[in-house]
Amino acid sequence: MKIFEGKVALVTGASRGIGKAVALKLGEAGAKIVVNYAKSEESALQVTEHIKNAAGEAIAIKCSVSNPEDVKDMFTEIEKSFGAVDILVNNAGITKDNLMIRMSDEDFSAVIDTNLKGAFYCMRYAVRSMMKKRYGKIINVTSVVGFTGNSGQINYVASKSGLYGMTKSAAREMGARGIRVNAVAPGFIKTDMTDVLSDEIKAAMIEQTPLKTLGCVDDVANAVYFLASPESDFITGQVIHVNGGMYL
Ligand code: NAP
């Protein structure tokens, strides 16, 4: 029997990058996967096809996690298709970088709405059924910069530090109900999000990383897999740093 057989996993932002790697890994291990996405329908459907071709089960649901009504509808749709969510991976995230002095209200809010409020909305709905089952796994994808701060990312850093704070609060609140809430904090991982950075910035990031290399999406997916599995059942409110030593 596969480790996640009978479990339903919702991975937000699973059409690309880290979320896609997480969806494929949990799908391979037997979970029924909900591939959430905001815009990239074709990529999201490719992820579901990949899982189905490997004899797994998957559906794609378009929903901006920043919209509470849409999140509510997504959970209703999941319930109808697969049943209650057992594993929630809050991975959807965006950046809108700028120096604080030039940061617009819109760009500040957009990042908070997706990265922080989106995770809150998803947790709020997911814990309802998890509480009934007295078991559940929530993994929030934060970032190394949520721990170090970063110039030019005041909105993003606020969202990622906030997400870690929410992780600890939710872990305290939900522990007695058997719900484990943890975080993974990637460092510099090669995805569309980091491909837009200049070669100069990439070289500087690698220089700051003791292992002298970028991470790959599977490095993060492996940590999420561990936190989703029963092997981490006595761990809650923690963060696993996946950053090649960038933050020690
Ligand atoms: P990515 O390649 O840019 O992919 C972002 C994913 O999030 C896409 O699937 C996108 O869907 C989805 N998304 C964006 N806004 C959404 C919304 N409102 N509702 C639902 N889905 C939404 O990013 P990534 O590098 O894989 O990053 C994944 C997570 O890891 C993010 O939370 C990011 O902050 C975090 N992280 C990344 C790094 C890194 O170095 N890459 C480092 C630290 C932390 P569409 O394709 O439909 O737009």
Coordinates of C-alpha atoms and ligand atoms in Angstrom, one line a residue:
M1 CA 0.0 0.0 0.0
K2 CA 1.3 3.5 -0.9
I3 CA 1.9 5.9 2.0
F4 CA -0.8 8.4 1.1
E5 CA -3.4 6.0 -0.3
G6 CA -6.9 7.1 0.7
K7 CA -5.7 10.7 1.4
V8 CA -6.7 13.8 -0.4
A9 CA -4.1 16.5 -0.9
L10 CA -4.7 20.1 -2.0
V11 CA -1.6 21.8 -3.3
T12 CA -2.2 25.5 -4.0
G13 CA -0.3 26.9 -7.0
A14 CA 0.5 23.5 -8.3
S15 CA 0.6 24.3 -12.0
R16 CA 4.3 25.2 -12.0
G17 CA 7.5 25.2 -10.0
I18 CA 7.6 23.9 -6.4
G19 CA 3.9 23.3 -6.2
K20 CA 4.0 21.1 -9.3
A21 CA 6.9 19.0 -7.8
V22 CA 4.9 18.6 -4.6
A23 CA 1.8 17.5 -6.4
L24 CA 3.7 14.9 -8.5
K25 CA 5.5 13.6 -5.4
L26 CA 2.4 13.2 -3.3
G27 CA 0.5 11.8 -6.3
E28 CA 3.1 9.2 -6.9
A29 CA 2.8 8.2 -3.3
G30 CA -0.9 7.5 -3.7
A31 CA -2.7 10.7 -2.6
K32 CA -5.6 12.0 -4.6
I33 CA -4.3 15.4 -5.8
V34 CA -6.1 18.7 -6.2
V35 CA -4.0 20.8 -8.5
N36 CA -5.0 24.4 -7.7
Y37 CA -3.9 27.2 -10.1
A38 CA -4.8 30.8 -10.9
K39 CA -4.1 31.3 -14.6
S40 CA -2.0 28.5 -16.1
E41 CA -4.8 26.1 -17.1
E42 CA -2.7 24.2 -19.6
S43 CA 0.1 23.5 -17.2
A44 CA -2.3 22.5 -14.5
L45 CA -4.0 20.0 -16.7
Q46 CA -0.6 18.6 -17.7
V47 CA 0.1 18.0 -14.0
T48 CA -3.1 16.1 -13.6
E49 CA -2.5 14.1 -16.8
H50 CA 0.9 13.2 -15.5
I51 CA -0.5 11.9 -12.2
K52 CA -3.3 10.0 -14.0
N53 CA -0.9 8.4 -16.4
A54 CA 0.9 7.0 -13.4
A55 CA -2.3 5.4 -12.2
G56 CA -3.0 8.2 -9.7
E57 CA -6.1 10.4 -9.3
A58 CA -6.0 14.2 -9.8
I59 CA -8.2 17.1 -10.6
A60 CA -7.3 20.7 -11.5
I61 CA -9.3 23.6 -9.9
K62 CA -8.9 27.2 -11.0
C63 CA -9.2 29.5 -8.0
S64 CA -7.4 32.5 -6.8
V65 CA -6.6 31.8 -3.2
S66 CA -6.7 35.5 -2.5
N67 CA -10.5 35.5 -2.9
P68 CA -12.3 34.0 0.1
E69 CA -15.5 33.2 -1.8
D70 CA -13.6 31.3 -4.5
V71 CA -11.7 29.4 -1.9
K72 CA -15.0 28.4 -0.3
D73 CA -16.3 27.2 -3.7
M74 CA -13.0 25.3 -4.3
F75 CA -13.5 23.3 -1.0
T76 CA -17.1 22.5 -2.0
E77 CA -15.9 21.2 -5.3
I78 CA -13.1 19.1 -3.7
E79 CA -15.6 17.6 -1.2
K80 CA -17.9 16.6 -4.2
S81 CA -15.1 15.1 -6.3
F82 CA -12.8 13.5 -3.7
G83 CA -14.1 14.1 -0.2
A84 CA -12.4 16.1 2.6
V85 CA -8.9 17.4 2.4
D86 CA -6.4 15.5 4.6
I87 CA -3.2 17.3 3.5
L88 CA -3.1 21.0 2.6
V89 CA 0.0 22.5 1.1
N90 CA -0.2 26.3 1.0
N91 CA 2.3 26.9 -1.8
A92 CA 0.7 29.6 -4.0
G93 CA 2.8 32.7 -4.0
I94 CA 3.7 35.8 -5.9
T95 CA 6.3 38.5 -5.8
K96 CA 5.9 42.2 -6.7
D97 CA 9.3 43.6 -5.7
N98 CA 10.2 47.2 -5.2
L99 CA 12.0 49.4 -2.8
M100 CA 9.8 50.5 0.1
I101 CA 9.8 54.1 -0.9
R102 CA 8.4 53.1 -4.3
M103 CA 6.1 50.3 -3.2
S104 CA 2.5 51.0 -4.2
D105 CA -0.5 50.1 -2.0
E106 CA -1.7 47.8 -4.8
D107 CA 1.5 45.8 -4.9
F108 CA 1.8 45.6 -1.2
S109 CA -1.8 44.3 -0.9
A110 CA -1.6 41.9 -3.8
V111 CA 1.3 40.0 -2.3
I112 CA -0.3 39.9 1.2
D113 CA -3.6 38.8 -0.3
T114 CA -2.2 35.8 -2.1
N115 CA 0.7 34.7 0.1
L116 CA -0.7 35.3 3.5
K117 CA -4.5 35.7 3.4
G118 CA -4.8 33.0 0.8
A119 CA -3.1 30.5 3.1
F120 CA -5.4 31.6 6.0
Y121 CA -8.5 31.1 3.8
C122 CA -7.4 27.6 2.8
M123 CA -6.5 26.6 6.4
R124 CA -9.8 27.9 7.7
Y125 CA -11.8 25.6 5.4
A126 CA -9.4 22.6 5.6
V127 CA -9.4 22.4 9.4
R128 CA -13.2 21.9 9.5
S129 CA -13.1 18.4 8.2
M130 CA -9.6 17.7 9.7
M131 CA -11.1 18.5 13.1
K132 CA -13.8 15.9 12.6
K133 CA -11.2 13.3 11.6
R134 CA -9.0 14.4 14.5
Y135 CA -6.1 14.3 12.0
G136 CA -4.7 16.5 9.3
K137 CA -1.5 17.9 7.9
I138 CA -0.9 21.5 6.9
I139 CA 2.4 22.6 5.3
N140 CA 2.9 26.2 4.6
V141 CA 5.6 27.3 2.1
T142 CA 7.3 30.3 3.5
S143 CA 10.8 31.6 2.5
V144 CA 14.3 32.1 3.8
V145 CA 13.7 35.9 3.5
G146 CA 10.8 35.6 5.9
F147 CA 13.6 34.9 8.5
T148 CA 16.4 37.2 7.2
G149 CA 14.5 40.1 5.7
N150 CA 15.3 41.3 2.2
S151 CA 15.8 44.7 0.6
G152 CA 13.2 45.4 -2.1
Q153 CA 10.8 42.8 -0.8
I154 CA 9.0 44.4 2.1
N155 CA 5.6 43.0 1.0
Y156 CA 6.9 39.5 0.3
V157 CA 8.9 39.3 3.5
A158 CA 5.9 40.5 5.5
S159 CA 3.8 37.8 3.9
K160 CA 6.3 35.1 4.5
S161 CA 7.1 36.1 8.1
G162 CA 3.4 36.3 8.7
L163 CA 2.9 32.9 7.3
Y164 CA 5.4 31.4 9.7
G165 CA 3.6 33.3 12.6
M166 CA 0.3 31.8 11.4
T167 CA 1.9 28.4 11.3
K168 CA 2.9 28.5 14.9
S169 CA -0.5 29.9 16.0
A170 CA -2.4 27.3 14.0
A171 CA -0.2 24.6 15.4
R172 CA -1.0 25.7 19.0
E173 CA -4.7 26.1 18.2
M174 CA -5.1 22.8 16.3
G175 CA -2.8 20.4 18.1
A176 CA -5.4 19.0 20.5
R177 CA -7.4 18.1 17.4
G178 CA -4.6 16.1 15.9
I179 CA -3.8 18.6 13.2
R180 CA -0.1 19.2 12.5
V181 CA 0.8 22.6 11.1
N182 CA 4.4 23.1 9.8
A183 CA 6.3 25.2 7.4
V184 CA 9.0 24.7 4.8
A185 CA 11.3 27.7 4.0
P186 CA 13.0 27.4 0.7
G187 CA 16.1 29.3 -0.1
F188 CA 17.1 30.1 -3.7
I189 CA 15.2 27.5 -5.9
K190 CA 15.3 27.4 -9.7
T191 CA 11.8 28.2 -10.9
D192 CA 9.9 30.8 -13.0
M193 CA 9.9 33.0 -9.9
T194 CA 13.7 33.2 -9.7
D195 CA 14.4 32.9 -13.5
V196 CA 13.4 36.6 -13.8
L197 CA 16.3 37.7 -11.6
S198 CA 19.5 39.0 -13.3
D199 CA 22.6 36.8 -13.6
E200 CA 24.3 39.2 -11.2
I201 CA 21.7 38.7 -8.5
K202 CA 21.7 34.9 -9.1
A203 CA 25.5 34.8 -8.7
A204 CA 25.3 36.8 -5.5
M205 CA 22.7 34.4 -4.1
I206 CA 24.8 31.4 -4.9
E207 CA 27.8 33.2 -3.3
Q208 CA 25.8 33.6 -0.1
T209 CA 24.9 29.9 -0.1
P210 CA 27.5 27.7 1.7
L211 CA 26.6 24.7 -0.6
K212 CA 27.4 27.0 -3.6
T213 CA 24.4 25.9 -5.7
L214 CA 20.8 26.7 -6.3
G215 CA 18.2 24.3 -5.0
C216 CA 15.8 22.4 -7.2
V217 CA 12.0 22.0 -6.8
D218 CA 12.5 18.4 -5.6
D219 CA 14.6 19.5 -2.7
V220 CA 11.5 21.4 -1.4
A221 CA 9.0 18.6 -2.4
N222 CA 11.0 16.1 -0.3
A223 CA 10.7 18.2 2.8
V224 CA 7.0 18.7 2.2
Y225 CA 6.6 15.0 1.7
F226 CA 8.2 14.3 5.1
L227 CA 5.9 16.8 6.8
A228 CA 2.8 15.3 5.1
S229 CA 3.8 11.8 6.1
P230 CA 3.0 9.9 9.3
E231 CA 6.8 9.8 9.9
S232 CA 6.6 13.4 11.1
D233 CA 3.5 13.0 13.3
F234 CA 5.2 14.3 16.5
I235 CA 6.3 17.5 14.8
T236 CA 4.1 20.6 14.7
G237 CA 4.7 24.4 14.6
Q238 CA 8.2 23.9 13.1
V239 CA 9.9 25.0 10.0
I240 CA 12.3 23.0 7.8
H241 CA 14.8 25.3 6.1
V242 CA 15.7 24.1 2.6
N243 CA 18.3 26.6 1.6
G244 CA 21.8 25.1 1.2
G245 CA 22.9 26.8 4.4
M246 CA 22.0 30.3 3.3
Y247 CA 20.4 31.0 6.7
L248 CA 21.9 29.2 9.7
Ligands
NAP1 P1 6.2 30.0 -9.4 O1 7.0 29.1 -10.3 O2 6.1 31.4 -9.8 O3 4.7 29.4 -9.3 C1 3.8 30.0 -8.5 C2 2.5 29.2 -8.5 O4 1.6 29.9 -7.7 C3 1.9 29.0 -9.8 O5 1.3 27.7 -9.9 C4 0.8 30.0 -9.8 O6 -0.4 29.6 -10.6 C5 0.3 30.0 -8.4 N1 -0.4 31.2 -8.0 C6 0.0 32.5 -8.0 N2 -1.0 33.3 -7.6 C7 -2.0 32.5 -7.2 C8 -3.3 32.7 -6.7 N3 -3.7 33.9 -6.4 N4 -4.1 31.6 -6.5 C9 -3.7 30.3 -6.7 N5 -2.5 30.1 -7.3 C10 -1.6 31.1 -7.5 O7 6.7 30.0 -7.9 P2 7.7 29.0 -7.1 O8 9.0 29.5 -7.2 O9 7.3 27.6 -7.5 O10 7.2 29.3 -5.6 C11 6.3 28.5 -4.9 C12 6.2 28.9 -3.5 O11 7.5 28.8 -2.9 C13 5.8 30.4 -3.3 O12 5.0 30.6 -2.2 C14 7.1 31.1 -3.1 O13 7.0 32.3 -2.4 C15 7.9 30.1 -2.4 N6 9.3 30.2 -2.5 C16 10.0 30.1 -3.7 C17 11.4 30.3 -3.7 C18 12.2 30.2 -5.0 O14 13.4 30.4 -4.9 N7 11.6 29.8 -6.1 C19 12.1 30.6 -2.5 C20 11.4 30.7 -1.3 C21 10.0 30.5 -1.3 P3 -0.5 30.1 -12.2 O15 0.5 29.3 -12.9 O16 -1.9 29.7 -12.5 O17 -0.3 31.6 -12.2

